[in-house]
Amino acid sequence: MKSQRPITSDDEHQVLQFRPRTTPSPVIRGGGGIVQQLHATAPEPLDLSRYEQPRKEPDDFRHRMLANIAALAFTIALTAIGIWLAVSIADLRRTQDCVLMGRRDCVKITTPHI
């Protein structure tokens, strides 16, 4: 069986030139559509300088550093508490499973060394 392909002609295809939205350029009409010329203009630098605002008082780097250290200490403490809680819950679950199975030696008893 032959596969059928649609018959296409060169009149159906058209190449479009895309322009950047930030640089307006003159429009030239040609043929059946609108074509814009491309220029070689230098692009605007991509930095945040246009959003900068003058500050009333300078930054207090010491205060910022102390706040960062406090936030880091809080994060470390919160992580340590979370790990301790997870280990404790796992240990309690292990002990509860042992008791529910009917075993008698579930709890570890530590004796002081004399």
Coordinates of N, CA, C and O in Angstrom, one line a residue:
M1 N 0.8 -1.2 0.0 CA 0.0 0.0 0.0 C 0.9 1.2 0.0 O 1.8 1.3 0.7
K2 N 0.5 2.2 -0.8 CA 1.3 3.5 -0.9 C 0.8 4.4 0.3 O -0.3 4.5 0.6
S3 N 1.8 5.1 0.8 CA 1.4 6.2 1.8 C 1.2 7.5 1.0 O 1.9 7.8 0.1
Q4 N 0.2 8.1 1.4 CA -0.2 9.4 0.7 C 0.3 10.6 1.4 O 0.2 10.7 2.7
R5 N 1.0 11.4 0.7 CA 1.5 12.7 1.3 C 0.8 13.8 0.7 O 0.4 13.8 -0.5
P6 N 0.5 14.9 1.5 CA -0.2 16.0 0.9 C 0.8 16.7 -0.1 O 2.0 16.8 0.1
I7 N 0.2 17.3 -1.1 CA 1.0 18.0 -2.1 C 1.1 19.4 -1.6 O 0.1 20.1 -1.3
T8 N 2.3 19.9 -1.5 CA 2.6 21.2 -1.0 C 3.3 22.0 -2.1 O 4.1 21.4 -2.9
S9 N 3.1 23.3 -2.1 CA 3.8 24.1 -3.1 C 4.6 25.1 -2.3 O 4.4 25.4 -1.1
D10 N 5.5 25.8 -3.0 CA 6.4 26.8 -2.3 C 5.6 28.0 -1.9 O 6.1 28.8 -1.1
D11 N 4.5 28.2 -2.5 CA 3.7 29.4 -2.2 C 3.1 29.4 -0.8 O 2.7 30.4 -0.3
E12 N 2.9 28.2 -0.2 CA 2.3 28.1 1.1 C 3.3 28.4 2.2 O 2.9 28.6 3.3
H13 N 4.6 28.4 1.9 CA 5.6 28.6 3.0 C 6.0 30.1 3.0 O 6.2 30.7 1.9
Q14 N 6.2 30.6 4.2 CA 6.6 32.0 4.3 C 7.5 32.1 5.6 O 7.2 31.5 6.6
V15 N 8.6 32.8 5.4 CA 9.6 32.9 6.5 C 9.3 34.3 7.1 O 9.2 35.3 6.5
L16 N 9.2 34.2 8.5 CA 8.9 35.5 9.2 C 10.1 35.9 9.9 O 10.8 35.1 10.5
Q17 N 10.4 37.2 10.0 CA 11.5 37.7 10.7 C 10.9 38.3 12.0 O 10.0 39.1 12.0
F18 N 11.4 37.8 13.1 CA 11.0 38.3 14.4 C 11.9 39.4 14.9 O 13.1 39.4 14.7
R19 N 11.3 40.4 15.5 CA 12.1 41.5 16.1 C 11.9 41.6 17.6 O 10.9 41.1 18.1
P20 N 12.9 42.1 18.2 CA 12.8 42.3 19.7 C 11.7 43.3 20.0 O 11.5 44.3 19.2
R21 N 11.0 43.2 21.1 CA 9.9 44.1 21.4 C 10.4 45.4 22.0 O 9.7 46.4 22.0
T22 N 11.7 45.5 22.4 CA 12.1 46.7 23.1 C 12.6 47.8 22.1 O 12.6 48.9 22.4
T23 N 13.1 47.4 20.9 CA 13.6 48.3 19.9 C 12.6 48.5 18.8 O 12.4 47.7 18.0
P24 N 12.0 49.7 18.7 CA 11.2 50.0 17.6 C 12.0 50.2 16.3 O 13.0 50.9 16.4
S25 N 11.5 49.7 15.2 CA 12.3 49.9 13.9 C 11.2 50.2 12.9 O 10.1 49.9 13.0
P26 N 11.7 50.9 11.8 CA 10.7 51.2 10.7 C 10.1 50.0 10.1 O 10.8 49.0 9.9
V27 N 8.9 50.1 9.7 CA 8.2 49.0 9.0 C 8.3 49.1 7.5 O 8.0 50.2 7.0
I28 N 8.7 48.1 6.8 CA 8.8 48.1 5.4 C 7.8 47.1 4.8 O 7.8 46.0 5.2
R29 N 7.0 47.6 4.0 CA 6.0 46.7 3.3 C 6.6 46.1 2.1 O 7.2 46.8 1.3
G30 N 6.5 44.8 2.0 CA 7.1 44.1 0.8 C 6.3 42.9 0.5 O 6.1 42.1 1.4
G31 N 6.0 42.6 -0.7 CA 5.3 41.4 -1.0 C 3.9 41.3 -0.4 O 3.2 42.3 -0.5
G32 N 3.6 40.2 0.2 CA 2.3 40.0 0.7 C 2.2 40.2 2.2 O 1.2 40.1 2.8
G33 N 3.3 40.6 2.9 CA 3.3 40.8 4.3 C 4.1 42.0 4.8 O 4.7 42.7 4.0
I34 N 4.3 42.1 6.1 CA 5.1 43.2 6.7 C 6.4 42.5 7.1 O 6.4 41.5 7.8
V35 N 7.5 43.2 6.7 CA 8.8 42.7 7.0 C 9.5 43.8 7.7 O 9.5 45.0 7.3
Q36 N 10.2 43.5 8.8 CA 10.9 44.6 9.5 C 12.4 44.3 9.4 O 12.9 43.1 9.4
Q37 N 13.2 45.3 9.2 CA 14.6 45.2 9.1 C 15.2 45.0 10.5 O 14.8 45.5 11.5
L38 N 16.2 44.2 10.5 CA 17.0 43.9 11.8 C 18.1 44.8 11.9 O 18.9 45.0 10.9
H39 N 18.3 45.5 13.0 CA 19.5 46.3 13.2 C 20.4 45.7 14.2 O 20.0 44.9 15.0
A40 N 21.7 46.1 14.1 CA 22.7 45.6 15.1 C 22.8 46.7 16.2 O 23.7 47.5 16.1
T41 N 21.9 46.7 17.1 CA 21.9 47.7 18.2 C 22.4 47.0 19.4 O 22.2 45.8 19.6
A42 N 23.1 47.7 20.3 CA 23.6 47.1 21.5 C 22.5 46.9 22.5 O 21.7 47.8 22.7
P43 N 22.3 45.7 23.0 CA 21.2 45.4 24.0 C 21.5 46.1 25.3 O 22.6 46.4 25.7
E44 N 20.4 46.4 26.0 CA 20.4 47.1 27.3 C 21.0 46.1 28.3 O 20.7 44.9 28.3
P45 N 21.9 46.6 29.1 CA 22.5 45.7 30.1 C 21.5 45.1 31.0 O 20.6 45.8 31.5
L46 N 21.6 43.8 31.3 CA 20.7 43.1 32.2 C 21.2 43.2 33.7 O 21.8 42.2 34.1
D47 N 21.0 44.3 34.3 CA 21.3 44.4 35.7 C 20.2 45.0 36.5 O 19.2 45.4 35.9
L48 N 20.3 45.1 37.8 CA 19.2 45.6 38.6 C 19.4 47.1 39.0 O 18.8 47.6 39.9
S49 N 20.3 47.8 38.3 CA 20.6 49.2 38.6 C 19.4 50.1 38.5 O 19.3 51.1 39.2
R50 N 18.5 49.8 37.6 CA 17.3 50.6 37.4 C 16.3 50.5 38.6 O 15.5 51.4 38.8
Y51 N 16.5 49.5 39.5 CA 15.6 49.4 40.6 C 16.3 49.9 41.9 O 15.6 49.9 43.0
E52 N 17.5 50.3 41.8 CA 18.2 50.8 43.0 C 17.6 52.2 43.5 O 17.2 53.0 42.6
Q53 N 17.5 52.3 44.8 CA 17.0 53.6 45.3 C 18.0 54.0 46.4 O 18.6 53.2 47.1
P54 N 18.1 55.3 46.5 CA 19.0 55.8 47.6 C 18.5 55.5 49.0 O 17.3 55.6 49.2
R55 N 19.3 55.1 49.9 CA 18.9 54.8 51.2 C 19.1 56.0 52.2 O 20.0 56.8 52.0
K56 N 18.2 56.1 53.2 CA 18.4 57.2 54.1 C 19.6 57.0 55.1 O 20.2 57.9 55.4
E57 N 19.8 55.7 55.4 CA 20.9 55.4 56.3 C 21.7 54.2 55.7 O 21.1 53.4 55.0
P58 N 22.9 54.1 56.0 CA 23.7 53.0 55.4 C 23.4 51.7 56.0 O 22.8 51.6 57.1
D59 N 23.7 50.6 55.4 CA 23.5 49.3 55.9 C 24.3 49.0 57.1 O 25.5 49.4 57.2
D60 N 23.7 48.3 58.1 CA 24.4 47.9 59.3 C 24.8 46.5 59.1 O 24.1 45.5 59.4
F61 N 26.1 46.3 58.6 CA 26.5 44.9 58.3 C 26.7 44.1 59.6 O 26.5 42.9 59.5
R62 N 27.1 44.7 60.7 CA 27.2 43.9 62.0 C 25.9 43.4 62.4 O 25.8 42.2 62.8
H63 N 24.8 44.2 62.3 CA 23.5 43.7 62.7 C 23.0 42.6 61.8 O 22.4 41.6 62.2
R64 N 23.3 42.8 60.5 CA 22.9 41.8 59.5 C 23.6 40.4 59.7 O 23.0 39.4 59.7
M65 N 24.9 40.5 60.1 CA 25.7 39.3 60.4 C 25.2 38.6 61.6 O 25.0 37.4 61.6
L66 N 24.9 39.4 62.6 CA 24.3 38.8 63.9 C 22.9 38.1 63.6 O 22.6 37.0 64.1
A67 N 22.1 38.8 62.8 CA 20.8 38.2 62.4 C 21.0 36.9 61.6 O 20.3 35.9 61.8
N68 N 22.0 36.9 60.7 CA 22.3 35.6 60.0 C 22.8 34.5 60.9 O 22.4 33.3 60.7
I69 N 23.6 34.8 61.8 CA 24.1 33.8 62.8 C 23.0 33.3 63.6 O 22.9 32.1 63.9
A70 N 22.1 34.2 64.1 CA 20.9 33.7 64.9 C 20.0 32.8 64.0 O 19.5 31.8 64.5
A71 N 19.8 33.2 62.8 CA 19.0 32.3 61.9 C 19.6 31.0 61.7 O 18.9 30.0 61.7
L72 N 20.9 31.0 61.5 CA 21.6 29.7 61.3 C 21.5 28.8 62.6 O 21.3 27.6 62.5
A73 N 21.7 29.4 63.8 CA 21.6 28.7 65.0 C 20.2 28.1 65.2 O 20.1 27.0 65.6
F74 N 19.2 28.9 64.9 CA 17.8 28.5 65.0 C 17.6 27.3 64.1 O 16.9 26.3 64.4
T75 N 18.1 27.4 62.8 CA 17.9 26.3 61.9 C 18.6 25.0 62.3 O 18.0 23.9 62.2
I76 N 19.8 25.1 62.8 CA 20.5 24.0 63.3 C 19.8 23.3 64.5 O 19.7 22.1 64.6
A77 N 19.3 24.2 65.4 CA 18.6 23.6 66.6 C 17.3 23.0 66.2 O 17.0 21.9 66.7
L78 N 16.6 23.5 65.2 CA 15.4 22.9 64.7 C 15.6 21.6 64.0 O 14.9 20.6 64.2
T79 N 16.7 21.5 63.3 CA 17.1 20.3 62.6 C 17.5 19.2 63.6 O 17.0 18.0 63.5
A80 N 18.2 19.6 64.6 CA 18.6 18.6 65.7 C 17.4 18.1 66.5 O 17.3 16.9 66.7
I81 N 16.5 19.0 66.8 CA 15.3 18.6 67.5 C 14.5 17.6 66.6 O 13.9 16.6 67.1
G82 N 14.4 17.9 65.3 CA 13.6 17.0 64.4 C 14.3 15.7 64.3 O 13.5 14.6 64.3
I83 N 15.6 15.6 64.2 CA 16.3 14.3 64.1 C 16.1 13.5 65.4 O 15.8 12.3 65.4
W84 N 16.2 14.2 66.6 CA 16.0 13.5 67.9 C 14.5 13.0 68.0 O 14.3 11.9 68.4
L85 N 13.6 13.8 67.5 CA 12.2 13.4 67.6 C 11.9 12.2 66.7 O 11.2 11.2 67.1
A86 N 12.5 12.1 65.5 CA 12.3 11.0 64.6 C 12.9 9.7 65.2 O 12.3 8.7 65.1
V87 N 14.1 9.9 65.8 CA 14.8 8.7 66.4 C 13.9 8.2 67.6 O 13.8 7.0 67.8
S88 N 13.4 9.1 68.4 CA 12.6 8.7 69.6 C 11.3 8.0 69.1 O 10.9 7.0 69.7
I89 N 10.7 8.5 68.1 CA 9.5 7.9 67.6 C 9.7 6.5 67.1 O 9.0 5.6 67.3
A90 N 10.9 6.4 66.3 CA 11.2 5.1 65.8 C 11.5 4.1 66.9 O 11.1 2.9 66.9
D91 N 12.2 4.5 68.0 CA 12.5 3.7 69.1 C 11.2 3.2 69.8 O 11.0 2.1 70.2
L92 N 10.3 4.2 70.1 CA 9.0 3.9 70.7 C 8.2 2.9 69.9 O 7.5 2.0 70.4
R93 N 8.2 3.1 68.5 CA 7.5 2.2 67.7 C 8.1 0.8 67.7 O 7.3 -0.2 67.7
R94 N 9.4 0.7 67.7 CA 10.0 -0.6 67.8 C 9.7 -1.3 69.1 O 9.4 -2.5 69.2
T95 N 9.7 -0.6 70.3 CA 9.3 -1.2 71.5 C 7.8 -1.6 71.6 O 7.5 -2.7 72.1
Q96 N 7.0 -0.8 71.0 CA 5.5 -1.1 71.0 C 5.3 -2.3 70.1 O 4.5 -3.2 70.5
D97 N 6.0 -2.5 69.0 CA 5.8 -3.7 68.1 C 6.3 -4.9 68.9 O 5.7 -6.0 68.8
C98 N 7.4 -4.8 69.6 CA 7.9 -5.9 70.4 C 6.9 -6.4 71.5 O 6.6 -7.5 71.6
V99 N 6.3 -5.4 72.2 CA 5.3 -5.7 73.2 C 4.1 -6.3 72.6 O 3.5 -7.3 73.1
L100 N 3.6 -5.8 71.5 CA 2.4 -6.3 70.9 C 2.6 -7.7 70.3 O 1.6 -8.4 70.1
M101 N 3.8 -8.1 70.0 CA 4.1 -9.5 69.6 C 4.1 -10.5 70.8 O 4.2 -11.7 70.6
G102 N 4.1 -10.0 72.0 CA 4.0 -10.8 73.2 C 5.4 -11.2 73.7 O 5.5 -12.1 74.6
R103 N 6.4 -10.5 73.3 CA 7.8 -10.8 73.8 C 7.9 -10.1 75.2 O 7.3 -9.1 75.5
R104 N 8.9 -10.6 76.0 CA 9.0 -10.1 77.3 C 10.3 -9.2 77.5 O 10.4 -8.4 78.4
D105 N 11.3 -9.4 76.6 CA 12.5 -8.6 76.7 C 12.6 -7.5 75.7 O 13.6 -7.4 75.0
C106 N 11.7 -6.6 75.7 CA 11.6 -5.5 74.7 C 12.4 -4.3 75.1 O 13.0 -3.7 74.3
V107 N 12.4 -4.0 76.4 CA 13.1 -2.8 76.9 C 14.5 -3.1 77.2 O 14.8 -4.0 77.9
K108 N 15.4 -2.2 76.8 CA 16.8 -2.4 77.1 C 17.0 -1.8 78.5 O 16.7 -0.7 78.8
I109 N 17.6 -2.7 79.4 CA 17.8 -2.2 80.8 C 19.4 -2.0 80.9 O 20.1 -3.0 80.6
T110 N 19.7 -0.9 81.2 CA 21.2 -0.6 81.4 C 21.5 -0.6 82.9 O 20.8 -0.1 83.7
T111 N 22.6 -1.3 83.2 CA 23.0 -1.3 84.6 C 24.3 -0.5 84.7 O 25.1 -0.5 83.8
P112 N 24.4 0.2 85.9 CA 25.6 1.0 86.1 C 26.8 0.1 86.3 O 26.7 -1.0 86.9
H113 N 28.0 0.5 85.7 CA 29.2 -0.3 85.9 C 29.8 0.0 87.3 O 30.0 1.1 87.6
I114 N 30.1 -1.1 88.0 CA 30.6 -0.9 89.4 C 32.1 -1.4 89.4 O 32.5 -2.3 88.8

